[in-house]
Every structure is written in C-alpha cells, then in structure tokens.
Amino acid sequence: MEDFIKKTAEYIVSSKHVVALTGAGISVESGIPPFRGKGGLWEKFDPMEVAHIDSFMNNPEKVWRLLISEMKELLVSAKPNAAHLGLARLEELGLLKTVITQNIDGLHQMAGNKDVIEFHGSFAWLRCLDCGSREQTVEVDLSHMPPRCDCGGIYRPECVFFGETIPMQDLDRSQIAASTCDLMLVVGTSAIVQPAAFMPVIAKQSGATVIEINPEPTPLTGTTSTLLVQGKAGKAMRKITAEVGRIIAEKQR
Ligand code: OAD
C-alpha cells in the first residue's frame, strides 16, 4: 500500500486537473453504513422496496419510516473523516477541481469542498410533492410520518430514487468533469450503479489516469483504473495528503 500511496501522491501533484468520484465507502469511517456488502443497508432492506420511486409514491409513509428516518439519525450526527478532509485539502491546494459524489450525506461540503456535484441528490433538502416548495430537512418536523408541507402535501427528499433519472445539469457537469480531468480518484464506490460508474470510463477514454481507493477490487480494477490503493479511505487519504504536502514542500525548497 505504501508504494501506491506515494505513486498516487506523485500523480496528484503532477496533474493539472484532478476530479474525485466518491461513494458510500468514503463515509463508512464517519459511521454511515454502505449499501452493499457486510453491514450494508441492502442486507437489511430490499432496495426496490425502500429506494424505488414507485414504492415511495405508493406508500410514502412506509418508505419514510423504514429507510429515510433511520438514515436521518446517522446523517445528522455524522462528521467528515480524514478522507473527506483530505479531498478538501487537495481542493484548497488548487489540485482537486471537482468532487462528484453519489452520497447524499453532505459530508464533502462540511469538510470544505466547494465544487461538489451531488449525483444522487441530497438529504439536506425536502420538496413538497403537491406545491413543489423546498425546505431544509433540519427545519421539518420528522416526528410525524410522512412529513408534510404547510399546504398539506407530502415531502420527499431531494435525492434520486431508483427508477428516476439523474438531473440533467448534474449529469452534464459530471460528464464534462470526467472528460476534462487528467486524473480521477475513485474513492469508496463499488462502481456498479450507472450512470455514476461510467464517469471513470469517460475519464479513462478521454486520456486520464484513474486511481481507486477501496479495501476491495471493483469492476474498474485492472480495466479502467491504473492503481488500486487497497485500504480504508480515511487512512489512505491521510497518508496521501501528507505525501502531497511533502512533495510540494520539497519542490519549493
Ligand atoms: P456501495 O455500498 O455499493 O459500495 C461501497 C464501496 O465502498 C464498496 O466497494 C466497499 O468495498 C467500499 N468501502 C467500504 N468501506 C470502505 C472504507 N472504509 N473506505 C473506502 N471504501 C470502503 O456504495 P456506492 O458505490 O456508493 O444509490 O453505491 C452506489 C449507489 O448505490 C448509491 O449512491 C445508492 C446505492 O443504491 C441510490 O440510492 C440511487
């Protein structure tokens, strides 16, 4: 791993335009469970039952109770970990331009990243199904399910459910980021949900280097990605950021 940490830091420093694609794995060390694998949310719930737009529309109360209210407890108390902070530091250094995240937890923004594309939306805002008005989740009374707007309509979270398309603006911006970067860091995603998983492929096809940080290989490993830094995102990013700092300091000497 140490060799790959060094190589990754060298790639970062020598790149002109770094973009990151992140998934649930980056927030595991912040206490938010992933979707797939051991301890994942989809071990407990059937995604088609709780995360499909048809299920939500048929029975919003059930979906709110089962999934979203459970996640809220984790989302309101979670704090960015070393991986989020590392990416924020890379943006601060002018190296990282954009984070494309599949996560709805807002932890990249909390860590300090300014250019974040929330590919699957966000849990920070709710939208009324009747009048369309938006409200911050923290402002809404979630003790009664399903939560309702002043107009009486049911609120939905502003995240993308299965069966929904990615908002055009987010998809367009992500495709541009992927096709213009010269290095893409793919952190903590199983890379199996499309179209997010296609972003590293676009990057690679456009000539960029793709590096993964993940304890497990993914379908991108050895095909789309050049390197897999095999380990937890927080631990790996802490070391990568330190090494980036060391290389920059050395160059300035
Ligand atoms: P997954 O749950 O599919 O994958 C999580 C990935 O994180 C796996 O590859 C794990 O090996 C890795 N991982 C676990 N712990 C880690 C750690 N400490 N550091 C780094 N990586 C770690 O999550 P996503 O790929 O984000 O979509 O899932 C994609 C989409 O599927 C989600 O956005 C969500 C879900 O259904 C919707 O709900 C629309």
mmCIF file of C-alpha atoms and ligand atoms in Angstrom:
data_model
loop_
_atom_site.group_PDB
_atom_site.id
_atom_site.type_symbol
_atom_site.label_atom_id
_atom_site.label_comp_id
_atom_site.label_asym_id
_atom_site.label_seq_id
_atom_site.Cartn_x
_atom_site.Cartn_y
_atom_site.Cartn_z
ATOM 1 C CA MET A 1 0.000 0.000 0.000
ATOM 2 C CA GLU A 2 2.828 2.433 0.882
ATOM 3 C CA ASP A 3 4.203 2.303 -2.670
ATOM 4 C CA PHE A 4 0.786 3.027 -4.131
ATOM 5 C CA ILE A 5 0.296 5.896 -1.666
ATOM 6 C CA LYS A 6 3.493 7.501 -2.952
ATOM 7 C CA LYS A 7 2.568 6.905 -6.572
ATOM 8 C CA THR A 8 -0.895 8.375 -6.033
ATOM 9 C CA ALA A 9 0.580 11.479 -4.394
ATOM 10 C CA GLU A 10 3.002 11.881 -7.315
ATOM 11 C CA TYR A 11 0.165 11.557 -9.819
ATOM 12 C CA ILE A 12 -1.853 14.182 -7.883
ATOM 13 C CA VAL A 13 0.976 16.705 -7.754
ATOM 14 C CA SER A 14 1.877 16.269 -11.417
ATOM 15 C CA SER A 15 -1.730 16.540 -12.628
ATOM 16 C CA LYS A 16 -3.349 19.763 -13.780
ATOM 17 C CA HIS A 17 -6.968 18.838 -13.213
ATOM 18 C CA VAL A 18 -7.929 16.257 -10.605
ATOM 19 C CA VAL A 19 -11.533 15.110 -10.153
ATOM 20 C CA ALA A 20 -12.826 12.707 -7.491
ATOM 21 C CA LEU A 21 -15.758 10.310 -7.739
ATOM 22 C CA THR A 22 -16.884 9.141 -4.321
ATOM 23 C CA GLY A 23 -19.345 6.586 -2.979
ATOM 24 C CA ALA A 24 -20.716 5.297 0.300
ATOM 25 C CA GLY A 25 -17.351 3.784 1.298
ATOM 26 C CA ILE A 26 -15.826 7.206 1.919
ATOM 27 C CA SER A 27 -18.374 7.825 4.688
ATOM 28 C CA VAL A 28 -18.031 4.432 6.400
ATOM 29 C CA GLU A 29 -15.389 5.805 8.785
ATOM 30 C CA SER A 30 -17.891 8.580 9.643
ATOM 31 C CA GLY A 31 -20.284 5.894 10.887
ATOM 32 C CA ILE A 32 -22.594 5.765 7.855
ATOM 33 C CA PRO A 33 -23.095 2.222 6.578
ATOM 34 C CA PRO A 34 -22.566 1.449 2.877
ATOM 35 C CA PHE A 35 -25.293 -0.091 0.714
ATOM 36 C CA ARG A 36 -23.645 -3.321 -0.400
ATOM 37 C CA GLY A 37 -21.521 -5.895 1.386
ATOM 38 C CA LYS A 38 -21.298 -6.804 5.051
ATOM 39 C CA GLY A 39 -23.285 -4.461 7.293
ATOM 40 C CA GLY A 40 -24.664 -2.709 4.223
ATOM 41 C CA LEU A 41 -28.138 -1.206 4.103
ATOM 42 C CA TRP A 42 -29.235 -3.546 1.332
ATOM 43 C CA GLU A 43 -28.570 -6.525 3.636
ATOM 44 C CA LYS A 44 -31.354 -5.175 5.837
ATOM 45 C CA PHE A 45 -33.720 -3.757 3.237
ATOM 46 C CA ASP A 46 -34.692 -4.598 -0.309
ATOM 47 C CA PRO A 47 -33.651 -1.536 -2.335
ATOM 48 C CA MET A 48 -36.572 -1.997 -4.732
ATOM 49 C CA GLU A 49 -38.933 -1.863 -1.765
ATOM 50 C CA VAL A 50 -37.464 1.135 0.013
ATOM 51 C CA ALA A 51 -35.455 3.102 -2.511
ATOM 52 C CA HIS A 52 -37.537 2.892 -5.678
ATOM 53 C CA ILE A 53 -39.631 5.890 -6.638
ATOM 54 C CA ASP A 54 -42.694 3.655 -7.252
ATOM 55 C CA SER A 55 -42.506 2.318 -3.676
ATOM 56 C CA PHE A 56 -42.225 5.854 -2.365
ATOM 57 C CA MET A 57 -45.210 7.085 -4.373
ATOM 58 C CA ASN A 58 -47.313 4.007 -3.443
ATOM 59 C CA ASN A 59 -46.553 4.194 0.257
ATOM 60 C CA PRO A 60 -44.521 7.254 1.283
ATOM 61 C CA GLU A 61 -45.124 6.641 4.969
ATOM 62 C CA LYS A 62 -43.598 3.172 4.830
ATOM 63 C CA VAL A 63 -40.531 4.358 2.932
ATOM 64 C CA TRP A 64 -40.046 7.353 5.224
ATOM 65 C CA ARG A 65 -40.301 5.114 8.273
ATOM 66 C CA LEU A 66 -38.191 2.265 7.041
ATOM 67 C CA LEU A 67 -35.274 3.902 5.371
ATOM 68 C CA ILE A 68 -35.126 7.641 5.494
ATOM 69 C CA SER A 69 -35.955 8.172 9.141
ATOM 70 C CA GLU A 70 -33.410 5.514 10.058
ATOM 71 C CA MET A 71 -30.745 7.222 7.969
ATOM 72 C CA LYS A 72 -31.553 10.641 9.363
ATOM 73 C CA GLU A 73 -30.164 9.738 12.778
ATOM 74 C CA LEU A 74 -26.851 8.849 11.169
ATOM 75 C CA LEU A 75 -26.838 11.764 8.797
ATOM 76 C CA VAL A 76 -27.467 14.469 11.375
ATOM 77 C CA SER A 77 -24.706 13.312 13.704
ATOM 78 C CA ALA A 78 -22.067 12.241 11.149
ATOM 79 C CA LYS A 79 -18.888 14.285 10.737
ATOM 80 C CA PRO A 80 -16.367 14.287 7.874
ATOM 81 C CA ASN A 81 -13.464 11.882 8.302
ATOM 82 C CA ALA A 82 -9.846 12.074 7.116
ATOM 83 C CA ALA A 83 -10.835 11.085 3.578
ATOM 84 C CA HIS A 84 -13.318 13.967 3.193
ATOM 85 C CA LEU A 85 -10.825 16.334 4.820
ATOM 86 C CA GLY A 86 -8.038 15.105 2.536
ATOM 87 C CA LEU A 87 -10.097 15.870 -0.571
ATOM 88 C CA ALA A 88 -10.933 19.309 0.835
ATOM 89 C CA ARG A 89 -7.215 19.930 1.393
ATOM 90 C CA LEU A 90 -6.451 18.927 -2.200
ATOM 91 C CA GLU A 91 -9.045 21.445 -3.406
ATOM 92 C CA GLU A 92 -7.536 24.101 -1.156
ATOM 93 C CA LEU A 93 -4.128 23.404 -2.719
ATOM 94 C CA GLY A 94 -5.679 24.042 -6.148
ATOM 95 C CA LEU A 95 -5.125 20.442 -7.246
ATOM 96 C CA LEU A 96 -8.625 18.979 -6.999
ATOM 97 C CA LYS A 97 -11.254 20.808 -9.060
ATOM 98 C CA THR A 98 -14.476 18.865 -8.553
ATOM 99 C CA VAL A 99 -15.951 16.129 -6.382
ATOM 100 C CA ILE A 100 -18.688 14.030 -7.968
ATOM 101 C CA THR A 101 -20.360 12.204 -5.114
ATOM 102 C CA GLN A 102 -23.053 9.556 -5.081
ATOM 103 C CA ASN A 103 -23.568 10.276 -1.389
ATOM 104 C CA ILE A 104 -26.456 12.284 -0.003
ATOM 105 C CA ASP A 105 -24.815 12.964 3.367
ATOM 106 C CA GLY A 106 -23.350 16.429 2.682
ATOM 107 C CA LEU A 107 -20.014 15.483 4.285
ATOM 108 C CA HIS A 108 -17.859 16.783 1.419
ATOM 109 C CA GLN A 109 -19.340 20.257 1.787
ATOM 110 C CA MET A 110 -18.989 20.014 5.563
ATOM 111 C CA ALA A 111 -15.308 19.159 5.079
ATOM 112 C CA GLY A 112 -14.851 22.298 2.986
ATOM 113 C CA ASN A 113 -15.075 21.233 -0.660
ATOM 114 C CA LYS A 114 -16.696 23.988 -2.703
ATOM 115 C CA ASP A 115 -17.312 22.285 -6.024
ATOM 116 C CA VAL A 116 -19.386 19.202 -5.228
ATOM 117 C CA ILE A 117 -21.780 17.576 -7.678
ATOM 118 C CA GLU A 118 -24.364 15.597 -5.721
ATOM 119 C CA PHE A 119 -25.027 12.998 -8.385
ATOM 120 C CA HIS A 120 -27.784 11.238 -6.433
ATOM 121 C CA GLY A 121 -29.135 14.404 -4.851
ATOM 122 C CA SER A 122 -29.104 15.295 -1.195
ATOM 123 C CA PHE A 123 -30.906 14.565 2.025
ATOM 124 C CA ALA A 124 -30.388 18.128 3.206
ATOM 125 C CA TRP A 125 -33.496 19.380 1.390
ATOM 126 C CA LEU A 126 -37.072 18.162 1.053
ATOM 127 C CA ARG A 127 -39.566 19.062 -1.670
ATOM 128 C CA CYS A 128 -43.364 19.071 -1.424
ATOM 129 C CA LEU A 129 -44.991 16.661 -3.867
ATOM 130 C CA ASP A 130 -48.019 18.989 -4.191
ATOM 131 C CA CYS A 131 -46.830 22.601 -4.264
ATOM 132 C CA GLY A 132 -43.152 21.963 -5.054
ATOM 133 C CA SER A 133 -41.821 24.202 -2.274
ATOM 134 C CA ARG A 134 -38.446 23.266 -0.793
ATOM 135 C CA GLU A 135 -37.473 23.153 2.861
ATOM 136 C CA GLN A 136 -34.277 22.247 4.683
ATOM 137 C CA THR A 137 -34.613 18.826 6.302
ATOM 138 C CA VAL A 138 -33.464 20.157 9.686
ATOM 139 C CA GLU A 139 -36.375 22.625 9.635
ATOM 140 C CA VAL A 140 -39.022 19.949 9.112
ATOM 141 C CA ASP A 141 -40.872 18.082 11.850
ATOM 142 C CA LEU A 142 -39.969 14.453 11.247
ATOM 143 C CA SER A 143 -41.852 13.140 14.252
ATOM 144 C CA HIS A 144 -44.952 12.589 12.134
ATOM 145 C CA MET A 145 -44.622 10.315 9.153
ATOM 146 C CA PRO A 146 -44.772 11.150 6.346
ATOM 147 C CA PRO A 147 -43.625 14.730 6.942
ATOM 148 C CA ARG A 148 -45.916 17.318 5.392
ATOM 149 C CA CYS A 149 -45.636 20.788 3.982
ATOM 150 C CA ASP A 150 -47.819 23.669 5.248
ATOM 151 C CA CYS A 151 -50.026 23.092 2.180
ATOM 152 C CA GLY A 152 -50.718 19.532 3.389
ATOM 153 C CA GLY A 153 -48.655 17.867 0.660
ATOM 154 C CA ILE A 154 -46.171 15.119 1.453
ATOM 155 C CA TYR A 155 -42.471 15.963 1.433
ATOM 156 C CA ARG A 156 -39.974 13.882 -0.481
ATOM 157 C CA PRO A 157 -36.217 14.077 -0.009
ATOM 158 C CA GLU A 158 -34.292 15.700 -2.844
ATOM 159 C CA CYS A 159 -32.364 12.529 -3.538
ATOM 160 C CA VAL A 160 -32.544 10.371 -6.613
ATOM 161 C CA PHE A 161 -34.556 7.188 -6.083
ATOM 162 C CA PHE A 162 -34.097 4.074 -8.192
ATOM 163 C CA GLY A 163 -36.322 4.478 -11.253
ATOM 164 C CA GLU A 164 -35.516 8.198 -11.517
ATOM 165 C CA THR A 165 -33.063 9.827 -13.851
ATOM 166 C CA ILE A 166 -30.084 11.913 -12.781
ATOM 167 C CA PRO A 167 -30.914 15.645 -13.092
ATOM 168 C CA MET A 168 -29.603 16.744 -16.496
ATOM 169 C CA GLN A 169 -27.483 19.553 -15.071
ATOM 170 C CA ASP A 170 -25.638 17.179 -12.688
ATOM 171 C CA LEU A 171 -25.145 14.568 -15.380
ATOM 172 C CA ASP A 172 -23.828 17.167 -17.848
ATOM 173 C CA ARG A 173 -21.449 18.730 -15.336
ATOM 174 C CA SER A 174 -20.162 15.315 -14.266
ATOM 175 C CA GLN A 175 -19.544 14.222 -17.833
ATOM 176 C CA ILE A 176 -17.642 17.447 -18.504
ATOM 177 C CA ALA A 177 -15.592 16.999 -15.309
ATOM 178 C CA ALA A 178 -14.820 13.382 -16.234
ATOM 179 C CA SER A 179 -13.834 14.171 -19.792
ATOM 180 C CA THR A 180 -11.628 17.153 -18.927
ATOM 181 C CA CYS A 181 -9.700 15.793 -15.937
ATOM 182 C CA ASP A 182 -6.258 14.262 -16.257
ATOM 183 C CA LEU A 183 -6.589 12.278 -13.016
ATOM 184 C CA MET A 184 -9.707 10.772 -11.454
ATOM 185 C CA LEU A 185 -9.640 9.479 -7.882
ATOM 186 C CA VAL A 186 -12.402 6.926 -7.352
ATOM 187 C CA VAL A 187 -12.952 6.588 -3.627
ATOM 188 C CA GLY A 188 -15.212 4.122 -1.809
ATOM 189 C CA THR A 189 -17.599 3.096 -4.542
ATOM 190 C CA SER A 190 -18.489 -0.393 -5.729
ATOM 191 C CA ALA A 191 -18.760 1.173 -9.198
ATOM 192 C CA ILE A 192 -21.762 -0.851 -10.220
ATOM 193 C CA VAL A 193 -24.576 1.699 -10.230
ATOM 194 C CA GLN A 194 -24.959 3.502 -13.535
ATOM 195 C CA PRO A 195 -24.532 6.102 -14.832
ATOM 196 C CA ALA A 196 -22.183 7.125 -11.971
ATOM 197 C CA ALA A 197 -19.931 4.136 -12.596
ATOM 198 C CA PHE A 198 -19.470 5.281 -16.173
ATOM 199 C CA MET A 199 -17.686 8.506 -15.155
ATOM 200 C CA PRO A 200 -14.297 6.793 -14.624
ATOM 201 C CA VAL A 201 -14.737 5.115 -18.010
ATOM 202 C CA ILE A 202 -15.301 8.520 -19.633
ATOM 203 C CA ALA A 203 -12.211 9.817 -17.825
ATOM 204 C CA LYS A 204 -10.085 6.907 -18.999
ATOM 205 C CA GLN A 205 -11.384 7.165 -22.583
ATOM 206 C CA SER A 206 -10.525 10.874 -22.522
ATOM 207 C CA GLY A 207 -6.924 10.089 -21.588
ATOM 208 C CA ALA A 208 -6.999 10.487 -17.795
ATOM 209 C CA THR A 209 -5.387 8.210 -15.235
ATOM 210 C CA VAL A 210 -7.883 6.551 -12.890
ATOM 211 C CA ILE A 211 -6.855 5.584 -9.339
ATOM 212 C CA GLU A 212 -9.141 3.742 -6.921
ATOM 213 C CA ILE A 213 -9.068 3.823 -3.130
ATOM 214 C CA ASN A 214 -11.071 0.914 -1.769
ATOM 215 C CA PRO A 215 -10.480 -2.084 0.517
ATOM 216 C CA GLU A 216 -11.885 -4.294 -2.252
ATOM 217 C CA PRO A 217 -11.344 -4.503 -6.005
ATOM 218 C CA THR A 218 -14.239 -3.343 -8.207
ATOM 219 C CA PRO A 219 -15.226 -3.915 -11.835
ATOM 220 C CA LEU A 220 -12.978 -0.937 -12.663
ATOM 221 C CA THR A 221 -9.894 -2.564 -11.152
ATOM 222 C CA GLY A 222 -7.364 -3.599 -13.709
ATOM 223 C CA THR A 223 -9.579 -2.457 -16.571
ATOM 224 C CA THR A 224 -10.330 1.227 -16.133
ATOM 225 C CA SER A 225 -8.155 2.012 -13.130
ATOM 226 C CA THR A 226 -4.384 2.035 -13.260
ATOM 227 C CA LEU A 227 -3.912 1.655 -9.494
ATOM 228 C CA LEU A 228 -5.945 0.325 -6.595
ATOM 229 C CA VAL A 229 -4.839 1.727 -3.252
ATOM 230 C CA GLN A 230 -6.259 -1.156 -1.253
ATOM 231 C CA GLY A 231 -7.387 0.111 2.126
ATOM 232 C CA LYS A 232 -9.776 2.309 4.037
ATOM 233 C CA ALA A 233 -10.336 5.737 2.541
ATOM 234 C CA GLY A 234 -9.579 7.720 5.719
ATOM 235 C CA LYS A 235 -6.295 6.018 6.433
ATOM 236 C CA ALA A 236 -5.190 6.104 2.794
ATOM 237 C CA MET A 237 -6.188 9.727 2.163
ATOM 238 C CA ARG A 238 -4.469 10.911 5.340
ATOM 239 C CA LYS A 239 -1.207 9.386 4.088
ATOM 240 C CA ILE A 240 -1.712 10.571 0.504
ATOM 241 C CA THR A 241 -2.386 14.151 1.624
ATOM 242 C CA ALA A 242 0.696 14.123 3.870
ATOM 243 C CA GLU A 243 2.814 12.839 0.991
ATOM 244 C CA VAL A 244 1.376 15.503 -1.352
ATOM 245 C CA GLY A 245 2.365 18.142 1.227
ATOM 246 C CA ARG A 246 5.864 16.694 1.471
ATOM 247 C CA ILE A 247 6.365 16.681 -2.323
ATOM 248 C CA ILE A 248 5.123 20.280 -2.636
ATOM 249 C CA ALA A 249 7.395 21.444 0.220
ATOM 250 C CA GLU A 250 10.357 19.701 -1.389
ATOM 251 C CA LYS A 251 9.656 21.390 -4.745
ATOM 252 C CA GLN A 252 9.564 24.792 -3.052
ATOM 253 C CA ARG A 253 12.966 24.320 -1.447
HETATM 254 P P1 OAD B 1 -21.735 0.602 -2.215
HETATM 255 O O1 OAD B 1 -22.314 0.256 -0.898
HETATM 256 O O2 OAD B 1 -22.256 -0.120 -3.401
HETATM 257 O O3 OAD B 1 -20.173 0.366 -2.211
HETATM 258 C C1 OAD B 1 -19.375 0.818 -1.161
HETATM 259 C C2 OAD B 1 -17.933 0.596 -1.535
HETATM 260 O O4 OAD B 1 -17.128 1.156 -0.519
HETATM 261 C C3 OAD B 1 -17.515 -0.861 -1.698
HETATM 262 O O5 OAD B 1 -16.749 -1.022 -2.875
HETATM 263 C C4 OAD B 1 -16.654 -1.124 -0.448
HETATM 264 O O6 OAD B 1 -15.590 -2.047 -0.706
HETATM 265 C C5 OAD B 1 -16.093 0.257 -0.188
HETATM 266 N N1 OAD B 1 -15.715 0.540 1.205
HETATM 267 C C6 OAD B 1 -16.182 0.011 2.347
HETATM 268 N N2 OAD B 1 -15.584 0.566 3.421
HETATM 269 C C7 OAD B 1 -14.704 1.471 2.937
HETATM 270 C C8 OAD B 1 -13.778 2.373 3.533
HETATM 271 N N3 OAD B 1 -13.620 2.476 4.867
HETATM 272 N N4 OAD B 1 -13.032 3.156 2.710
HETATM 273 C C9 OAD B 1 -13.168 3.078 1.362
HETATM 274 N N5 OAD B 1 -14.037 2.254 0.754
HETATM 275 C C10 OAD B 1 -14.787 1.456 1.525
HETATM 276 O O7 OAD B 1 -21.868 2.189 -2.365
HETATM 277 P P2 OAD B 1 -21.881 3.073 -3.683
HETATM 278 O O8 OAD B 1 -20.894 2.582 -4.663
HETATM 279 O O9 OAD B 1 -21.796 4.483 -3.246
HETATM 280 O O10 OAD B 1 -27.833 4.865 -4.972
HETATM 281 O O11 OAD B 1 -23.337 2.783 -4.222
HETATM 282 C C11 OAD B 1 -23.803 3.454 -5.349
HETATM 283 C C12 OAD B 1 -25.262 3.740 -5.220
HETATM 284 O O12 OAD B 1 -25.972 2.541 -4.916
HETATM 285 C C13 OAD B 1 -25.642 4.660 -4.080
HETATM 286 O O13 OAD B 1 -25.460 6.024 -4.373
HETATM 287 C C14 OAD B 1 -27.083 4.348 -3.862
HETATM 288 C C15 OAD B 1 -26.970 2.841 -3.888
HETATM 289 O O14 OAD B 1 -28.114 2.141 -4.153
HETATM 290 C C16 OAD B 1 -29.122 5.206 -4.848
HETATM 291 O O15 OAD B 1 -29.708 5.061 -3.812
HETATM 292 C C17 OAD B 1 -29.732 5.776 -6.097
#
